[in-house]
CSV table of C-alpha atoms in Angstrom, one decimal:
chain,number,residue,atom,x,y,z
A,1,MET,CA,-19.4,25.4,-9.8
A,2,LYS,CA,-19.7,21.9,-8.3
A,3,ARG,CA,-19.8,21.9,-4.5
A,4,VAL,CA,-16.9,20.1,-2.8
A,5,PRO,CA,-18.1,17.8,0.0
A,6,SER,CA,-16.3,18.0,3.3
A,7,ALA,CA,-15.1,15.5,5.9
A,8,ILE,CA,-14.0,15.8,9.5
A,9,VAL,CA,-11.7,13.1,10.8
A,10,ILE,CA,-11.4,12.8,14.5
A,11,GLY,CA,-7.8,11.7,15.4
A,12,ALA,CA,-4.5,11.6,13.6
A,13,GLY,CA,-3.5,8.0,14.4
A,14,PHE,CA,-2.7,5.5,11.6
A,15,GLY,CA,-6.4,4.9,10.9
A,16,GLY,CA,-7.4,8.5,10.8
A,17,LEU,CA,-4.4,9.5,8.6
A,18,ALA,CA,-5.0,6.7,6.2
A,19,ALA,CA,-8.8,7.5,6.0
A,20,ALA,CA,-8.1,11.2,5.5
A,21,ILE,CA,-5.6,10.5,2.7
A,22,ARG,CA,-8.1,8.3,0.9
A,23,LEU,CA,-11.0,10.7,1.3
A,24,SER,CA,-8.9,13.6,0.1
A,25,VAL,CA,-7.8,11.7,-3.0
A,26,ARG,CA,-11.4,11.0,-3.8
A,27,GLY,CA,-12.3,14.6,-3.8
A,28,TYR,CA,-13.4,15.4,-0.2
A,29,ARG,CA,-12.2,18.5,1.5
A,30,VAL,CA,-10.7,16.9,4.7
A,31,ARG,CA,-9.7,18.3,8.0
A,32,ILE,CA,-8.3,16.2,10.8
A,33,LEU,CA,-8.9,17.3,14.4
A,34,GLU,CA,-6.3,15.8,16.8
A,35,LYS,CA,-6.5,16.0,20.6
A,36,LEU,CA,-2.7,15.8,21.2
A,37,ASP,CA,-0.1,18.3,20.2
A,38,ALA,CA,1.3,16.0,17.4
A,39,PRO,CA,0.1,13.2,15.2
A,40,GLY,CA,0.3,9.5,15.7
A,41,GLY,CA,-2.2,8.6,18.5
A,42,ARG,CA,-0.8,5.4,19.9
A,43,ALA,CA,2.1,5.9,17.6
A,44,TYR,CA,3.1,9.3,19.2
A,45,VAL,CA,6.8,10.1,19.6
A,46,HIS,CA,8.5,11.1,22.8
A,47,ARG,CA,11.7,12.9,22.7
A,48,GLN,CA,13.8,13.7,25.8
A,49,ASP,CA,17.5,14.0,26.7
A,50,GLY,CA,18.7,13.2,23.2
A,51,TYR,CA,16.6,10.0,22.9
A,52,THR,CA,13.7,9.3,20.6
A,53,PHE,CA,11.0,6.8,21.8
A,54,ASP,CA,8.2,5.5,19.7
A,55,ALA,CA,5.2,5.4,22.1
A,56,GLY,CA,3.5,2.4,20.5
A,57,PRO,CA,3.9,0.3,17.4
A,58,THR,CA,7.5,-0.8,16.7
A,59,ILE,CA,7.2,-2.9,13.5
A,60,ILE,CA,5.5,-2.9,10.1
A,61,THR,CA,4.3,-6.3,8.9
A,62,ALA,CA,2.2,-5.4,5.9
A,63,PRO,CA,4.2,-2.8,3.9
A,64,PHE,CA,1.9,-3.3,0.9
A,65,LEU,CA,-0.9,-1.5,2.7
A,66,PHE,CA,1.3,1.7,2.8
A,67,GLU,CA,2.6,1.2,-0.7
A,68,GLU,CA,-1.1,1.2,-1.9
A,69,LEU,CA,-1.8,4.3,0.1
A,70,TRP,CA,1.1,6.1,-1.6
A,71,ARG,CA,0.1,4.7,-5.0
A,72,VAL,CA,-3.4,6.2,-4.8
A,73,CYS,CA,-1.7,9.6,-4.4
A,74,GLY,CA,0.5,8.9,-7.4
A,75,ARG,CA,3.6,8.6,-5.2
A,76,ARG,CA,6.1,5.9,-4.3
A,77,PHE,CA,6.3,4.8,-0.7
A,78,ALA,CA,10.0,3.9,-0.9
A,79,ASP,CA,10.8,7.5,-1.9
A,80,ASP,CA,9.6,8.8,1.5
A,81,VAL,CA,10.1,5.9,4.0
A,82,GLU,CA,12.9,3.4,4.4
A,83,LEU,CA,12.0,0.0,5.8
A,84,ARG,CA,14.7,-2.3,7.2
A,85,PRO,CA,13.8,-6.0,7.4
A,86,LEU,CA,14.6,-7.6,10.7
A,87,ASP,CA,16.1,-11.1,11.1
A,88,PRO,CA,15.3,-12.6,13.4
A,89,PHE,CA,11.9,-11.1,13.9
A,90,TYR,CA,12.1,-11.7,17.6
A,91,ARG,CA,14.2,-13.5,20.1
A,92,ILE,CA,12.1,-15.4,22.6
A,93,ARG,CA,13.7,-16.1,25.9
A,94,PHE,CA,12.1,-18.7,28.1
A,95,ASP,CA,12.2,-18.4,31.8
A,96,ASP,CA,15.0,-21.0,32.1
A,97,GLY,CA,17.2,-18.9,29.8
A,98,GLU,CA,16.8,-21.0,26.7
A,99,THR,CA,16.2,-18.9,23.6
A,100,PHE,CA,14.4,-19.3,20.3
A,101,ASP,CA,15.0,-17.0,17.3
A,102,TYR,CA,11.8,-16.5,15.4
A,103,SER,CA,12.7,-16.1,11.7
A,104,GLY,CA,11.0,-15.7,8.4
A,105,ASP,CA,13.3,-18.2,6.7
A,106,ALA,CA,11.7,-21.6,6.6
A,107,ALA,CA,14.9,-23.6,6.8
A,108,THR,CA,16.1,-21.5,9.8
A,109,MET,CA,12.8,-22.0,11.6
A,110,ARG,CA,12.9,-25.7,11.0
A,111,ALA,CA,16.4,-25.9,12.5
A,112,ALA,CA,15.3,-23.8,15.5
A,113,VAL,CA,12.3,-26.1,16.1
A,114,ARG,CA,14.4,-29.2,15.6
A,115,ARG,CA,16.9,-28.0,18.3
A,116,ILE,CA,14.1,-27.7,20.9
A,117,ALA,CA,11.6,-30.4,19.8
A,118,PRO,CA,12.5,-32.6,16.8
A,119,ASP,CA,9.1,-34.3,16.8
A,120,ASP,CA,7.3,-31.0,16.2
A,121,VAL,CA,9.0,-30.0,12.9
A,122,ALA,CA,6.3,-31.6,10.8
A,123,GLY,CA,3.6,-30.2,13.0
A,124,VAL,CA,5.0,-26.6,12.7
A,125,ASP,CA,4.9,-27.0,8.9
A,126,ARG,CA,1.3,-28.0,9.1
A,127,PHE,CA,0.5,-25.1,11.4
A,128,PHE,CA,2.0,-22.7,8.9
A,129,GLU,CA,-0.2,-24.2,6.1
A,130,VAL,CA,-3.3,-23.5,8.3
A,131,SER,CA,-2.0,-20.0,9.0
A,132,ARG,CA,-1.7,-19.4,5.3
A,133,ALA,CA,-5.3,-20.5,4.7
A,134,LEU,CA,-6.5,-18.3,7.5
A,135,TYR,CA,-4.6,-15.3,6.0
A,136,GLU,CA,-6.1,-15.9,2.6
A,137,THR,CA,-9.6,-16.0,3.9
A,138,GLY,CA,-9.4,-13.7,7.0
A,139,PHE,CA,-7.3,-11.0,5.6
A,140,GLU,CA,-7.1,-11.1,1.8
A,141,LYS,CA,-10.8,-11.8,1.3
A,142,LEU,CA,-12.4,-10.2,4.3
A,143,GLY,CA,-9.9,-7.7,5.8
A,144,GLN,CA,-11.1,-4.8,3.6
A,145,VAL,CA,-14.7,-5.8,3.3
A,146,PRO,CA,-17.3,-4.1,5.4
A,147,PHE,CA,-19.5,-6.1,7.7
A,148,SER,CA,-22.6,-3.9,7.8
A,149,ARG,CA,-25.2,-6.6,7.6
A,150,PHE,CA,-25.6,-9.8,9.5
A,151,ARG,CA,-25.9,-11.8,6.2
A,152,ASP,CA,-22.3,-10.6,5.6
A,153,MET,CA,-21.3,-12.7,8.6
A,154,LEU,CA,-23.4,-15.6,7.5
A,155,LYS,CA,-21.6,-15.7,4.2
A,156,ILE,CA,-18.3,-16.4,5.9
A,157,ALA,CA,-19.6,-18.9,8.5
A,158,PRO,CA,-18.7,-21.9,6.4
A,159,ASP,CA,-15.2,-20.6,6.0
A,160,LEU,CA,-14.9,-19.9,9.7
A,161,LEU,CA,-16.0,-23.5,10.5
A,162,ARG,CA,-13.7,-25.0,7.9
A,163,LEU,CA,-10.7,-23.1,9.3
A,164,GLN,CA,-11.6,-23.8,12.9
A,165,GLY,CA,-12.3,-20.2,13.8
A,166,TYR,CA,-14.4,-21.4,16.7
A,167,ARG,CA,-11.1,-22.6,18.3
A,168,SER,CA,-8.7,-20.3,20.2
A,169,VAL,CA,-5.3,-19.6,18.7
A,170,HIS,CA,-3.6,-21.7,21.5
A,171,SER,CA,-6.0,-24.5,20.8
A,172,LEU,CA,-5.3,-24.5,17.1
A,173,VAL,CA,-1.5,-24.4,17.7
A,174,SER,CA,-1.8,-27.2,20.2
A,175,ARG,CA,-3.5,-29.4,17.6
A,176,TYR,CA,-0.3,-29.4,15.6
A,177,ILE,CA,2.5,-28.7,18.1
A,178,LYS,CA,3.1,-30.7,21.3
A,179,ASP,CA,6.1,-29.0,23.0
A,180,PRO,CA,4.8,-26.5,25.6
A,181,ARG,CA,7.6,-24.0,24.8
A,182,LEU,CA,6.8,-24.1,21.1
A,183,ARG,CA,3.1,-23.7,21.9
A,184,MET,CA,4.0,-20.4,23.5
A,185,VAL,CA,6.2,-19.4,20.5
A,186,PHE,CA,3.5,-20.0,18.0
A,187,SER,CA,0.5,-18.7,20.0
A,188,PHE,CA,1.7,-15.4,21.5
A,189,HIS,CA,0.8,-13.3,18.5
A,190,PRO,CA,-2.8,-12.3,19.7
A,191,LEU,CA,-1.1,-10.4,22.5
A,192,LEU,CA,0.2,-8.0,19.8
A,193,VAL,CA,-3.4,-7.0,19.0
A,194,GLY,CA,-4.7,-7.1,22.6
A,195,GLY,CA,-6.0,-10.7,22.8
A,196,ASN,CA,-5.6,-13.7,25.1
A,197,PRO,CA,-4.2,-16.6,23.0
A,198,PHE,CA,-6.5,-18.9,25.0
A,199,THR,CA,-9.7,-17.1,24.0
A,200,THR,CA,-8.8,-15.1,20.8
A,201,THR,CA,-10.5,-16.7,17.8
A,202,ALA,CA,-8.1,-18.9,15.8
A,203,VAL,CA,-8.6,-16.6,12.8
A,204,TYR,CA,-5.8,-14.4,14.3
A,205,ALA,CA,-3.3,-17.2,13.7
A,206,LEU,CA,-3.1,-15.6,10.3
A,207,ILE,CA,-0.5,-13.2,11.8
A,208,SER,CA,2.1,-15.9,11.6
A,209,HIS,CA,1.7,-16.2,7.9
A,210,LEU,CA,1.5,-12.4,7.4
A,211,GLU,CA,4.9,-12.1,9.1
A,212,ARG,CA,6.4,-15.0,7.2
A,213,ARG,CA,5.2,-13.8,3.8
A,214,PHE,CA,5.9,-10.1,4.0
A,215,GLY,CA,8.5,-10.0,6.8
A,216,VAL,CA,8.9,-7.9,9.9
A,217,HIS,CA,10.2,-4.4,9.2
A,218,TYR,CA,11.6,-1.5,11.2
A,219,VAL,CA,11.1,2.1,9.9
A,220,MET,CA,14.4,3.9,9.9
A,221,GLY,CA,14.0,7.0,12.1
A,222,GLY,CA,11.4,5.1,14.1
A,223,THR,CA,7.7,4.5,13.5
A,224,GLY,CA,7.2,8.2,14.1
A,225,ARG,CA,8.9,8.8,10.8
A,226,LEU,CA,6.2,6.8,9.0
A,227,VAL,CA,3.5,8.9,10.8
A,228,ALA,CA,5.3,12.1,9.7
A,229,ALA,CA,5.4,10.8,6.1
A,230,MET,CA,1.7,10.1,6.2
A,231,VAL,CA,1.1,13.7,7.4
A,232,GLU,CA,3.2,15.0,4.6
A,233,LEU,CA,1.3,12.8,2.1
A,234,PHE,CA,-2.1,14.0,3.4
A,235,GLU,CA,-1.1,17.7,3.3
A,236,SER,CA,0.2,17.3,-0.2
A,237,THR,CA,-3.4,16.4,-1.2
A,238,GLY,CA,-4.7,19.6,0.3
A,239,GLY,CA,-5.7,18.3,3.6
A,240,MET,CA,-5.4,20.2,6.9
A,241,ILE,CA,-4.7,19.1,10.5
A,242,ARG,CA,-5.5,21.0,13.6
A,243,TYR,CA,-3.7,19.9,16.8
A,244,GLU,CA,-4.8,20.3,20.4
A,245,SER,CA,-8.4,20.2,19.2
A,246,ALA,CA,-10.2,17.6,21.3
A,247,VAL,CA,-13.6,16.8,19.9
A,248,ASP,CA,-16.4,17.0,22.5
A,249,GLU,CA,-19.4,16.2,20.4
A,250,VAL,CA,-20.5,14.8,17.0
A,251,LEU,CA,-23.2,17.2,15.8
A,252,LEU,CA,-26.4,15.7,14.3
A,253,ASP,CA,-28.8,17.3,11.8
A,254,GLU,CA,-32.6,17.2,12.1
A,255,ARG,CA,-32.6,13.8,10.5
A,256,GLY,CA,-30.1,12.4,13.0
A,257,ARG,CA,-27.2,12.3,10.6
A,258,ALA,CA,-23.6,13.3,11.5
A,259,ALA,CA,-23.2,16.9,10.3
A,260,GLY,CA,-20.0,18.1,12.0
A,261,VAL,CA,-18.4,18.3,15.4
A,262,ARG,CA,-17.8,20.7,18.3
A,263,THR,CA,-14.4,20.9,19.9
A,264,ALA,CA,-13.5,21.5,23.5
A,265,ASP,CA,-12.6,25.1,22.8
A,266,GLY,CA,-16.1,25.8,21.6
A,267,ARG,CA,-15.4,25.7,17.8
A,268,TYR,CA,-17.9,24.2,15.4
A,269,TYR,CA,-17.0,22.5,12.2
A,270,ASP,CA,-19.7,21.5,9.7
A,271,ALA,CA,-19.1,18.4,7.5
A,272,ASP,CA,-20.9,16.1,5.1
A,273,ILE,CA,-19.4,13.1,6.8
A,274,VAL,CA,-17.6,12.5,10.1
A,275,VAL,CA,-14.9,9.8,10.5
A,276,SER,CA,-13.9,8.8,14.0
A,277,ASN,CA,-10.4,7.4,14.6
A,278,ALA,CA,-11.0,7.8,18.3
A,279,ASP,CA,-11.6,4.7,20.5
A,280,ALA,CA,-14.9,3.2,19.3
A,281,ALA,CA,-16.4,2.8,22.7
A,282,SER,CA,-15.4,6.3,23.8
A,283,THR,CA,-16.8,7.7,20.5
A,284,TYR,CA,-20.2,6.4,21.3
A,285,ARG,CA,-20.1,7.0,25.1
A,286,THR,CA,-18.8,10.5,25.0
A,287,LEU,CA,-19.4,12.1,21.6
A,288,VAL,CA,-22.8,10.8,20.6
A,289,PRO,CA,-26.0,11.5,22.7
A,290,GLY,CA,-27.4,8.4,24.3
A,291,HIS,CA,-31.0,8.8,23.0
A,292,VAL,CA,-29.9,8.2,19.4
A,293,ARG,CA,-27.8,5.1,20.2
A,294,ARG,CA,-29.7,1.8,20.0
A,295,ARG,CA,-27.0,-0.7,19.1
A,296,TRP,CA,-24.1,0.9,21.1
A,297,SER,CA,-25.9,2.1,24.2
A,298,ASP,CA,-24.0,2.7,27.4
A,299,ALA,CA,-25.3,-0.7,28.6
A,300,ALA,CA,-24.2,-2.5,25.5
A,301,ILE,CA,-20.7,-1.0,25.8
A,302,ALA,CA,-20.5,-1.9,29.5
A,303,ARG,CA,-21.3,-5.5,28.5
A,304,SER,CA,-18.5,-5.7,25.9
A,305,SER,CA,-15.2,-7.2,26.7
A,306,SER,CA,-12.1,-4.9,26.4
A,307,SER,CA,-8.6,-5.9,25.6
A,308,MET,CA,-5.9,-5.9,28.2
A,309,SER,CA,-3.8,-2.8,28.9
A,310,LEU,CA,-0.1,-2.2,28.9
A,311,PHE,CA,2.5,-0.8,31.2
A,312,VAL,CA,5.3,0.7,29.1
A,313,TRP,CA,8.7,1.9,30.4
A,314,TYR,CA,10.8,4.0,28.0
A,315,PHE,CA,14.4,4.4,29.0
A,316,GLY,CA,17.8,5.2,27.6
A,317,THR,CA,21.1,3.8,28.8
A,318,LYS,CA,24.5,5.5,28.8
A,319,ARG,CA,26.1,2.3,27.5
A,320,ARG,CA,25.2,-0.1,24.6
A,321,TYR,CA,24.0,-3.7,25.0
A,322,ASP,CA,25.2,-5.0,21.7
A,323,ASP,CA,24.3,-8.6,22.4
A,324,VAL,CA,20.6,-7.7,22.7
A,325,PRO,CA,18.7,-8.0,19.4
A,326,HIS,CA,16.1,-5.5,18.1
A,327,HIS,CA,13.2,-7.4,19.7
A,328,THR,CA,13.2,-9.8,22.7
A,329,ILE,CA,10.2,-11.4,24.3
A,330,LEU,CA,11.0,-12.5,27.8
A,331,MET,CA,8.6,-15.2,28.9
A,332,GLY,CA,7.8,-15.5,32.6
A,333,PRO,CA,7.5,-18.7,34.6
A,334,ARG,CA,3.8,-19.0,33.9
A,335,TYR,CA,1.9,-18.7,30.6
A,336,ARG,CA,-1.8,-19.6,30.8
A,337,GLU,CA,-2.0,-18.7,34.5
A,338,LEU,CA,-0.5,-15.2,34.0
A,339,LEU,CA,-2.9,-14.5,31.1
A,340,ASP,CA,-5.7,-15.6,33.3
A,341,ASP,CA,-4.6,-13.1,35.9
A,342,ILE,CA,-4.5,-10.4,33.3
A,343,PHE,CA,-7.7,-11.1,31.3
A,344,ARG,CA,-10.1,-12.8,33.7
A,345,ARG,CA,-9.1,-12.1,37.3
A,346,LYS,CA,-7.7,-8.6,36.3
A,347,VAL,CA,-5.1,-8.6,39.0
A,348,LEU,CA,-1.5,-7.5,38.8
A,349,ALA,CA,0.6,-10.6,39.1
A,350,ASP,CA,3.9,-11.1,40.9
A,351,ASP,CA,5.5,-12.4,37.8
A,352,MET,CA,5.5,-10.9,34.3
A,353,SER,CA,6.3,-11.5,30.6
A,354,LEU,CA,7.9,-8.6,28.8
A,355,TYR,CA,8.4,-7.3,25.2
A,356,LEU,CA,11.7,-5.5,24.9
A,357,HIS,CA,12.3,-3.1,22.0
A,358,ARG,CA,15.9,-2.0,21.3
A,359,PRO,CA,15.6,0.1,18.1
A,360,THR,CA,19.3,1.2,18.4
A,361,ALA,CA,20.3,-2.3,17.4
A,362,THR,CA,19.2,-1.2,13.9
A,363,ASP,CA,19.1,2.6,14.0
A,364,THR,CA,21.7,4.4,16.2
A,365,SER,CA,20.1,7.8,15.4
A,366,LEU,CA,17.6,7.4,18.2
A,367,ALA,CA,20.1,7.8,21.0
A,368,PRO,CA,23.3,9.8,21.7
A,369,PRO,CA,26.6,8.2,20.6
A,370,GLY,CA,27.5,5.1,22.6
A,371,CYS,CA,24.0,4.9,24.1
A,372,ASP,CA,20.9,2.7,23.6
A,373,ALA,CA,17.2,3.5,23.5
A,374,PHE,CA,14.7,1.0,24.8
A,375,TYR,CA,11.1,0.4,25.5
A,376,VAL,CA,9.7,-2.5,27.4
A,377,LEU,CA,6.1,-3.3,27.7
A,378,SER,CA,4.3,-5.6,30.1
A,379,PRO,CA,0.7,-6.7,29.4
A,380,VAL,CA,-1.4,-5.8,32.5
A,381,PRO,CA,-5.1,-5.8,33.3
A,382,ASN,CA,-7.3,-2.9,32.0
A,383,LEU,CA,-8.9,-0.6,34.5
A,384,ASP,CA,-11.7,-3.0,35.3
A,385,GLY,CA,-9.1,-4.3,37.7
A,386,ALA,CA,-8.4,-2.8,41.1
A,387,THR,CA,-4.8,-1.7,40.6
A,388,ASP,CA,-4.2,1.9,41.7
A,389,TRP,CA,-1.6,2.9,39.1
A,390,SER,CA,-1.1,6.3,40.7
A,391,LEU,CA,0.5,4.4,43.5
A,392,GLU,CA,1.8,1.3,41.7
A,393,HIS,CA,3.5,2.7,38.6
A,394,GLU,CA,7.0,3.3,40.1
A,395,ARG,CA,7.0,0.0,42.1
A,396,TYR,CA,6.1,-1.9,38.9
A,397,ARG,CA,8.7,0.0,36.9
A,398,GLN,CA,11.3,-1.1,39.5
A,399,ARG,CA,10.2,-4.7,39.3
A,400,ILE,CA,10.6,-4.6,35.5
A,401,GLU,CA,14.1,-3.0,35.9
A,402,GLN,CA,15.0,-5.8,38.3
A,403,ARG,CA,13.8,-8.5,35.9
A,404,LEU,CA,15.7,-7.0,33.0
A,405,ALA,CA,18.9,-6.6,35.1
A,406,ALA,CA,18.6,-10.3,36.2
A,407,THR,CA,18.3,-11.6,32.7
A,408,ILE,CA,19.6,-9.7,29.7
A,409,LEU,CA,20.5,-6.1,30.8
A,410,PRO,CA,23.1,-6.6,33.5
A,411,ASP,CA,23.7,-3.6,35.9
A,412,LEU,CA,20.8,-1.8,34.2
A,413,GLY,CA,20.1,0.4,37.2
A,414,ARG,CA,23.6,2.0,37.1
A,415,HIS,CA,23.3,2.8,33.4
A,416,VAL,CA,19.8,4.3,33.0
A,417,SER,CA,20.1,7.9,31.9
A,418,THR,CA,16.5,8.9,31.0
A,419,SER,CA,13.2,7.4,31.9
A,420,ARG,CA,9.4,7.7,31.4
A,421,THR,CA,6.4,5.4,31.9
A,422,MET,CA,3.0,4.9,30.4
A,423,THR,CA,0.2,3.1,32.4
A,424,PRO,CA,-3.4,2.2,31.8
A,425,LEU,CA,-4.3,5.6,33.2
A,426,ASP,CA,-2.5,7.2,30.2
A,427,PHE,CA,-4.5,5.1,27.8
A,428,ARG,CA,-7.7,6.3,29.4
A,429,ASP,CA,-6.8,9.9,30.0
A,430,ARG,CA,-4.4,10.8,27.2
A,431,LEU,CA,-5.8,8.5,24.5
A,432,SER,CA,-9.4,8.4,25.6
A,433,SER,CA,-9.5,4.6,25.6
A,434,PHE,CA,-12.4,3.0,27.4
A,435,ARG,CA,-11.3,1.1,30.5
A,436,GLY,CA,-7.7,2.1,29.7
A,437,ALA,CA,-7.6,-0.8,27.2
A,438,ALA,CA,-4.6,-0.7,24.9
A,439,PHE,CA,-6.3,-2.3,21.9
A,440,ALA,CA,-10.1,-1.5,22.2
A,441,HIS,CA,-12.5,-4.5,22.0
A,442,GLU,CA,-11.0,-7.9,22.9
A,443,PRO,CA,-10.6,-9.9,19.7
A,444,ILE,CA,-12.8,-12.9,20.6
A,445,LEU,CA,-15.1,-14.5,18.0
A,446,THR,CA,-18.2,-12.7,19.3
A,447,GLN,CA,-16.5,-9.4,19.0
A,448,SER,CA,-15.1,-9.8,15.5
A,449,ALA,CA,-16.3,-8.8,12.0
A,450,TRP,CA,-20.1,-8.0,12.2
A,451,PHE,CA,-20.0,-8.2,16.0
A,452,ARG,CA,-17.5,-5.3,16.3
A,453,PRO,CA,-18.6,-1.7,16.0
A,454,HIS,CA,-19.3,-1.2,12.3
A,455,ASN,CA,-17.2,1.0,10.0
A,456,LEU,CA,-20.5,2.7,9.1
A,457,SER,CA,-22.2,3.5,12.3
A,458,GLU,CA,-25.3,1.3,13.0
A,459,ASP,CA,-27.0,4.3,14.7
A,460,ILE,CA,-25.8,7.5,13.1
A,461,PRO,CA,-25.9,7.9,9.3
A,462,ARG,CA,-22.8,9.6,7.9
A,463,LEU,CA,-20.7,8.7,10.9
A,464,TYR,CA,-17.9,6.3,10.1
A,465,LEU,CA,-15.3,4.5,12.3
A,466,VAL,CA,-11.7,3.5,11.6
A,467,GLY,CA,-9.0,2.2,14.0
A,468,ALA,CA,-8.5,-0.6,16.4
A,469,GLY,CA,-12.1,-0.7,17.7
A,470,THR,CA,-13.8,-1.4,14.4
A,471,HIS,CA,-13.4,-4.0,11.7
A,472,PRO,CA,-11.0,-5.7,11.0
A,473,GLY,CA,-9.3,-5.0,14.3
A,474,ALA,CA,-6.2,-3.8,16.2
A,475,GLY,CA,-2.6,-3.8,15.1
A,476,VAL,CA,-1.2,-1.5,12.3
A,477,PRO,CA,-2.3,-3.7,9.4
A,478,GLY,CA,-5.9,-3.9,10.8
A,479,VAL,CA,-6.1,-0.2,11.5
A,480,VAL,CA,-4.8,0.8,8.1
A,481,ALA,CA,-7.1,-1.7,6.4
A,482,SER,CA,-10.1,-0.2,8.2
A,483,ALA,CA,-9.5,3.0,6.3
A,484,ALA,CA,-9.6,1.0,3.0
A,485,VAL,CA,-13.0,-0.4,4.0
A,486,LEU,CA,-14.4,3.2,3.8
A,487,ASP,CA,-13.8,3.2,0.1
A,488,ARG,CA,-16.8,0.7,-0.1
A,489,LEU,CA,-19.0,2.7,2.2
A,490,VAL,CA,-18.4,6.5,1.8
A,491,PRO,CA,-20.3,8.0,-1.2
A,492,ASN,CA,-18.3,9.0,-4.2
A,493,VAL,CA,-17.9,12.7,-4.9
């Protein structure tokens, strides 16, 4: 009888689940070990007082990646998950109260641009053409291709130069768009994957085309419903998940190859391959002995640049705010200066920009009748900064509440019926994220593609990485695509 090879996957986030499904379909016997008591990782679900809160991602922008995942299992994605397209994608509110509805419809967008800055209509069209070219190269051609060798990077250098990948996203946008408000509108997307628009490589401007081409979708039932469907899909292939099983060590054989793991409760699991969906920096720093790490030594990790972190407030209200759309981005009075405080100076500023998610605008099942569920996140410095979140978290929550009450949620304080927060300390302690970063390595050019931790470990044979900290990067599309990269790297059964 032919021996069935085994795989251990560390973590049941989007990347770990997608990798586990693909490996199981290819004939591996797969077990996922998850630190938390439920799946999802950053897409964990909080339920309290009759409200349901998605902890992390709120939108799906590349449904074809999930459709492919279901297809390799001989199933239809639409049979298990209902996506609802959003229009507008976001409402952007400037500090003076002016708003801009960001839509996928070209005519609607031109009209919105013309209302604010008529001279920029043609420039926005040219920017979208550049975004399309970046998508075709940066995502379609390279998003599921491994960068295991430096010559892989050299091959794409001409394309990066041609598409101005050496610029920042904001610099690229500013080449085509002059109005300062529209420069904010079309350059904020790197923040969705942990990057500073003023330093993130212009390749990430591809997100604008990705959204425009495939839409921005909400999962009915919440993003947690998609996670649950992926778990069901994985288990239908014969895979197993063990929760509350934090991995403490990747075991190596006599040849230095990954051969299994040891969990915090003292259990040992042998495996032919190990796939880590845990934070890449933490995988190397805490799970792999230092003497076998040449590329990702502790010193190399310390020199790396991490993304910003997030402060997230989840709250329910005992009334509905029906004039508030599904997504609102509230810009603060400063743009570049605030980002400089967050990314370079790493100080908690007096002002803030906010991302407000009101899922009950689309799906009333997430709150009791007549109520609303919200989450609002504020980009904040990672734990390289000096903020003491054990002292600051409630003060900062109150500042966010005051900001929302003064802008789009009047009398908010009187109507909050349930509340919880997440700080950079939670990213570090609950999600094992290095420096409490919300999106792993910062997506600058020198930390992209070959320069990121590789999907096949440079130091440990048979150790593979998926998730935000490896290629192609953070965000749901990047994380799910990282699992597809493994199909080119993991040996066939």
